[in-house]
Coordinates of N, CA and C in Angstrom, one line a residue:
M21 N -6.5 8.3 46.9 CA -6.9 9.0 45.7 C -7.7 8.1 44.8
S22 N -8.7 8.6 44.1 CA -9.5 7.8 43.2 C -8.8 7.7 41.9
H23 N -9.1 6.6 41.2 CA -8.6 6.4 39.8 C -8.9 7.5 38.9
E24 N -10.2 8.1 39.0 CA -10.6 9.2 38.2 C -9.8 10.4 38.4
Y25 N -9.4 10.7 39.7 CA -8.6 11.9 39.9 C -7.2 11.7 39.3
E26 N -6.6 10.5 39.5 CA -5.3 10.2 38.9 C -5.3 10.3 37.4
T27 N -6.3 9.8 36.8 CA -6.4 9.9 35.3 C -6.5 11.4 34.9
T28 N -7.4 12.2 35.6 CA -7.5 13.6 35.3 C -6.2 14.3 35.5
R29 N -5.5 14.0 36.6 CA -4.2 14.7 36.9 C -3.2 14.3 35.8
S30 N -3.2 13.1 35.4 CA -2.2 12.6 34.3 C -2.5 13.4 33.0
E31 N -3.8 13.5 32.7 CA -4.2 14.3 31.5 C -3.7 15.7 31.6
Q32 N -3.9 16.3 32.8 CA -3.5 17.7 33.0 C -2.0 17.9 32.7
K33 N -1.2 17.0 33.3 CA 0.3 17.0 33.2 C 0.7 16.8 31.7
T34 N 0.0 15.9 31.0 CA 0.3 15.7 29.6 C 0.1 16.9 28.8
E35 N -1.0 17.6 29.1 CA -1.4 18.8 28.3 C -0.4 19.9 28.6
V36 N 0.1 20.0 29.9 CA 1.1 21.0 30.2 C 2.4 20.8 29.4
F37 N 2.8 19.5 29.4 CA 4.0 19.1 28.7 C 3.9 19.4 27.2
K38 N 2.7 19.1 26.7 CA 2.4 19.4 25.2 C 2.6 20.9 25.0
Q39 N 2.0 21.7 25.8 CA 2.2 23.2 25.6 C 3.6 23.6 25.8
F40 N 4.3 23.0 26.7 CA 5.8 23.3 26.9 C 6.5 23.0 25.6
L41 N 6.2 21.8 25.0 CA 6.9 21.5 23.8 C 6.6 22.5 22.7
L42 N 5.3 22.9 22.5 CA 5.0 23.8 21.5 C 5.7 25.2 21.7
G43 N 5.8 25.6 23.0 CA 6.6 26.8 23.2 C 8.1 26.7 23.0
L44 N 8.6 25.5 23.4 CA 10.0 25.3 23.3 C 10.5 25.2 21.9
K45 N 9.6 24.7 21.0 CA 10.0 24.6 19.6 C 10.3 26.0 19.0
S46 N 9.8 27.1 19.6 CA 10.1 28.4 19.0 C 11.6 28.8 19.2
L47 N 12.3 28.0 20.0 CA 13.7 28.3 20.2 C 14.6 27.6 19.1
G48 N 14.0 26.7 18.4 CA 14.6 26.0 17.2 C 15.0 27.1 16.2
T49 N 16.2 26.9 15.6 CA 16.7 27.9 14.6 C 16.8 27.3 13.2
C50 N 16.3 26.1 13.0 CA 16.2 25.5 11.7 C 15.2 26.3 10.9
K51 N 15.6 26.7 9.7 CA 14.7 27.5 8.8 C 13.6 26.7 8.2
R52 N 13.8 25.4 8.1 CA 12.8 24.5 7.4 C 11.6 24.2 8.4
E53 N 12.0 23.7 9.6 CA 10.9 23.3 10.6 C 11.5 23.4 12.0
Q54 N 10.8 24.0 12.9 CA 11.2 24.1 14.3 C 10.6 22.9 15.0
C55 N 11.5 22.2 15.8 CA 11.0 21.0 16.5 C 11.6 21.1 17.9
A56 N 11.0 20.4 18.9 CA 11.5 20.4 20.3 C 11.3 19.0 20.9
C57 N 12.0 18.8 21.9 CA 12.0 17.5 22.6 C 12.2 17.7 24.1
I58 N 11.5 16.9 24.9 CA 11.7 17.0 26.4 C 11.9 15.5 26.8
V59 N 12.9 15.3 27.7 CA 13.1 14.0 28.3 C 12.8 14.1 29.7
C60 N 12.0 13.2 30.3 CA 11.6 13.3 31.7 C 11.3 12.0 32.3
D61 N 10.9 11.9 33.5 CA 10.6 10.7 34.2 C 9.1 10.3 33.8
S62 N 8.7 9.1 34.1 CA 7.4 8.6 33.7 C 6.3 9.3 34.4
Q63 N 6.5 9.9 35.5 CA 5.5 10.6 36.2 C 5.3 12.1 35.9
L64 N 6.2 12.5 34.9 CA 6.2 14.0 34.5 C 6.4 14.9 35.7
T65 N 7.4 14.5 36.6 CA 7.7 15.3 37.7 C 9.1 15.8 37.7
R66 N 10.0 15.2 36.8 CA 11.4 15.7 36.6 C 11.7 15.8 35.2
V67 N 12.2 16.9 34.8 CA 12.7 17.1 33.4 C 14.2 16.8 33.4
F68 N 14.7 15.9 32.6 CA 16.1 15.6 32.6 C 16.9 16.4 31.6
S69 N 16.2 16.6 30.4 CA 16.9 17.4 29.4 C 15.8 17.9 28.4
I70 N 16.2 18.9 27.6 CA 15.4 19.5 26.6 C 16.3 19.6 25.3
G71 N 15.7 19.6 24.2 CA 16.4 19.8 22.9 C 15.5 20.5 21.9
Y72 N 16.1 21.3 21.1 CA 15.4 21.9 19.9 C 16.4 21.8 18.8
N73 N 15.9 22.0 17.6 CA 16.8 21.8 16.4 C 17.4 23.1 15.9
G74 N 18.6 22.9 15.3 CA 19.3 24.0 14.8 C 20.7 23.6 14.4
P75 N 21.5 24.4 13.8 CA 22.9 24.1 13.5 C 23.7 23.7 14.8
P76 N 24.8 23.0 14.6 CA 25.6 22.6 15.8 C 26.1 23.8 16.6
A77 N 26.4 23.7 17.8 CA 26.9 24.8 18.7 C 28.0 25.5 18.0
D78 N 28.1 26.8 18.1 CA 29.1 27.6 17.6 C 29.1 27.7 16.1
I79 N 28.1 27.2 15.4 CA 27.9 27.3 14.0 C 26.8 28.4 13.8
D80 N 27.0 29.3 12.9 CA 26.1 30.4 12.6 C 24.7 29.8 12.2
N81 N 23.6 30.3 12.8 CA 22.3 29.9 12.5 C 21.9 30.0 11.0
D82 N 22.6 30.9 10.3 CA 22.4 31.0 8.9 C 22.9 29.8 8.1
A83 N 23.6 28.9 8.7 CA 24.2 27.7 8.0 C 23.1 26.8 7.6
C84 N 21.9 26.8 8.1 CA 20.8 26.0 7.7 C 20.4 26.3 6.3
T85 N 20.4 25.2 5.4 CA 20.1 25.4 4.0 C 18.6 25.3 3.7
E86 N 17.8 25.0 4.6 CA 16.4 24.8 4.4 C 16.0 23.6 3.5
E87 N 17.0 22.9 3.0 CA 16.7 21.7 2.2 C 16.4 20.5 3.0
P88 N 15.2 19.8 2.8 CA 14.9 18.7 3.5 C 16.0 17.6 3.5
K89 N 16.3 17.1 4.7 CA 17.3 16.1 4.9 C 18.7 16.5 4.5
Q90 N 18.9 17.8 4.2 CA 20.2 18.4 3.9 C 20.5 19.7 4.6
C91 N 19.6 20.1 5.5 CA 19.7 21.4 6.1 C 20.9 21.5 7.0
G92 N 21.5 20.4 7.5 CA 22.6 20.5 8.4 C 22.3 20.7 9.9
C93 N 21.1 20.8 10.2 CA 20.7 21.0 11.6 C 20.8 19.7 12.5
V94 N 21.1 19.9 13.7 CA 21.0 18.8 14.7 C 19.6 18.7 15.2
H95 N 19.0 17.5 15.2 CA 17.6 17.3 15.5 C 17.4 17.5 17.0
A96 N 16.2 17.8 17.4 CA 15.8 18.1 18.8 C 16.1 16.9 19.7
E97 N 15.8 15.7 19.2 CA 16.0 14.4 19.9 C 17.5 14.2 20.2
A98 N 18.3 14.4 19.2 CA 19.7 14.3 19.4 C 20.3 15.2 20.5
N99 N 19.8 16.5 20.4 CA 20.3 17.5 21.3 C 19.8 17.1 22.7
A100 N 18.6 16.6 22.9 CA 18.2 16.2 24.2 C 18.9 14.9 24.7
L101 N 19.2 14.0 23.9 CA 19.8 12.7 24.3 C 21.3 13.0 24.8
I102 N 22.0 13.9 24.1 CA 23.4 14.1 24.5 C 23.5 14.7 25.9
K103 N 22.5 15.2 26.4 CA 22.5 15.9 27.7 C 22.1 14.9 28.9
L104 N 21.7 13.7 28.6 CA 21.1 12.8 29.6 C 22.1 12.3 30.6
G105 N 23.4 12.2 30.2 CA 24.3 11.7 31.2 C 24.0 10.4 31.9
H106 N 23.9 10.4 33.2 CA 23.7 9.1 34.0 C 22.3 8.6 34.0
I107 N 21.3 9.3 33.5 CA 19.9 8.9 33.6 C 19.8 7.5 32.9
R108 N 19.1 6.6 33.6 CA 19.0 5.3 33.1 C 17.7 4.9 32.4
E109 N 16.6 5.6 32.8 CA 15.3 5.3 32.2 C 14.5 6.6 32.1
A110 N 14.0 6.9 30.9 CA 13.2 8.2 30.8 C 12.2 8.0 29.7
Y111 N 11.3 9.0 29.6 CA 10.3 9.1 28.6 C 10.6 10.3 27.8
M112 N 10.3 10.3 26.5 CA 10.6 11.4 25.6 C 9.3 11.9 25.0
Y113 N 9.2 13.2 25.0 CA 8.1 13.9 24.4 C 8.6 14.8 23.2
C114 N 8.0 14.7 22.0 CA 8.5 15.4 20.8 C 7.4 16.1 20.1
T115 N 7.8 17.2 19.5 CA 6.8 17.9 18.7 C 6.4 17.0 17.4
T116 N 7.4 16.3 16.9 CA 7.3 15.5 15.7 C 7.8 14.1 16.0
A117 N 7.1 13.1 15.5 CA 7.6 11.7 15.6 C 9.0 11.6 15.1
P118 N 9.9 10.9 15.8 CA 11.3 10.8 15.4 C 11.5 10.2 14.0
C119 N 12.4 10.8 13.3 CA 12.9 10.3 12.0 C 13.6 9.0 12.2
I120 N 14.0 8.3 11.2 CA 14.7 7.0 11.3 C 16.1 7.2 12.0
H121 N 16.8 8.3 11.7 CA 18.1 8.6 12.3 C 17.9 8.8 13.8
C122 N 17.0 9.7 14.2 CA 16.7 9.9 15.6 C 16.2 8.7 16.4
A123 N 15.4 7.9 15.7 CA 15.0 6.6 16.3 C 16.2 5.7 16.6
G124 N 17.1 5.7 15.7 CA 18.4 4.9 16.0 C 19.1 5.4 17.2
L125 N 19.2 6.7 17.3 CA 19.8 7.3 18.5 C 19.1 6.9 19.8
I126 N 17.8 7.0 19.7 CA 16.9 6.7 20.9 C 17.1 5.2 21.3
I127 N 17.1 4.4 20.3 CA 17.3 2.9 20.5 C 18.7 2.7 21.1
N128 N 19.7 3.2 20.5 CA 21.1 3.0 21.0 C 21.4 3.6 22.4
S129 N 20.6 4.6 22.7 CA 20.8 5.2 24.1 C 20.5 4.2 25.2
K130 N 19.5 3.3 24.9 CA 19.0 2.4 25.9 C 18.4 3.0 27.1
K131 N 18.0 4.3 27.0 CA 17.5 5.0 28.1 C 16.0 5.4 28.0
I132 N 15.6 5.5 26.7 CA 14.2 5.9 26.5 C 13.3 4.7 26.4
K133 N 12.2 4.7 27.3 CA 11.3 3.6 27.4 C 10.0 3.9 26.7
F134 N 9.7 5.1 26.4 CA 8.4 5.5 25.8 C 8.6 6.8 25.1
V135 N 8.1 6.9 23.8 CA 8.2 8.2 23.1 C 6.8 8.6 22.7
Y136 N 6.5 9.9 23.1 CA 5.2 10.5 22.7 C 5.5 11.6 21.7
W137 N 4.6 11.8 20.7 CA 4.8 12.9 19.8 C 3.5 13.6 19.5
I138 N 3.6 14.8 18.9 CA 2.4 15.6 18.6 C 2.0 15.4 17.1
H139 N 3.0 15.7 16.2 CA 2.8 15.6 14.8 C 3.5 14.4 14.2
T140 N 2.8 13.7 13.3 CA 3.4 12.6 12.6 C 4.4 13.0 11.6
Y141 N 5.6 12.4 11.6 CA 6.6 12.6 10.6 C 6.2 12.1 9.2
T142 N 6.7 12.7 8.2 CA 6.3 12.2 6.8 C 6.7 10.8 6.5
D143 N 7.8 10.3 7.2 CA 8.3 9.0 6.9 C 8.1 8.2 8.2
G144 N 7.4 7.1 8.2 CA 7.1 6.3 9.3 C 8.2 5.3 9.8
R145 N 9.3 5.3 9.1 CA 10.4 4.3 9.4 C 10.9 4.5 10.9
G146 N 10.9 5.7 11.4 CA 11.4 5.9 12.8 C 10.5 5.2 13.8
L147 N 9.2 5.3 13.6 CA 8.3 4.7 14.5 C 8.3 3.1 14.4
M148 N 8.5 2.7 13.1 CA 8.7 1.2 12.9 C 9.9 0.7 13.6
A149 N 11.0 1.5 13.6 CA 12.2 1.1 14.2 C 12.1 1.0 15.8
L150 N 11.4 2.0 16.3 CA 11.1 2.0 17.8 C 10.3 0.8 18.2
Q151 N 9.3 0.5 17.4 CA 8.5 -0.7 17.7 C 9.3 -1.9 17.6
K152 N 10.1 -2.1 16.6 CA 10.9 -3.3 16.5 C 11.9 -3.5 17.7
A153 N 12.3 -2.3 18.2 CA 13.2 -2.3 19.4 C 12.5 -2.5 20.7
G154 N 11.2 -2.5 20.7 CA 10.4 -2.7 21.9 C 10.2 -1.4 22.7
I155 N 10.4 -0.2 22.0 CA 10.2 1.1 22.7 C 8.7 1.5 22.3
L156 N 8.0 1.6 23.4 CA 6.6 2.0 23.2 C 6.5 3.4 22.7
H157 N 5.4 3.7 22.0 CA 5.2 5.1 21.5 C 3.7 5.4 21.2
D158 N 3.4 6.6 21.3 CA 2.0 7.0 21.0 C 1.9 8.5 20.7
Q159 N 0.9 8.8 19.9 CA 0.7 10.2 19.6 C -0.1 11.0 20.6
L160 N 0.4 12.2 21.0 CA -0.4 13.0 21.9 C -1.6 13.6 21.2
R161 N -2.7 13.6 21.9 CA -3.9 14.2 21.2 C -4.4 15.4 22.0

């Protein structure tokens, strides 16, 4: 296979995952902002877990207060990370760059090697934490 074909194929897979993320976020039940996350292998051939944001399991979706940083919803990244189990190395794709709290969870999991995101979060501390921890990250275009 030519390098050009492999590059084109990689770009196609990335675009499919981007569209998957954008569709998946519609399942989020947070009233303030819907977000989604996919954890997969580096080749984009195996999905290990997905997550979207909303109140904790068995808590009514109306529990979300819509207040920034006070809505009570579990973030998409956290919901995806708790499902990883025995997976030792993975890539994370997010609709929004991780906040500082989710960046801490990503770092502590010791499983995520690269984080991609579509939209930049209002606070860049999460990306700075990932960088300090040696976790590569980049915005999807």
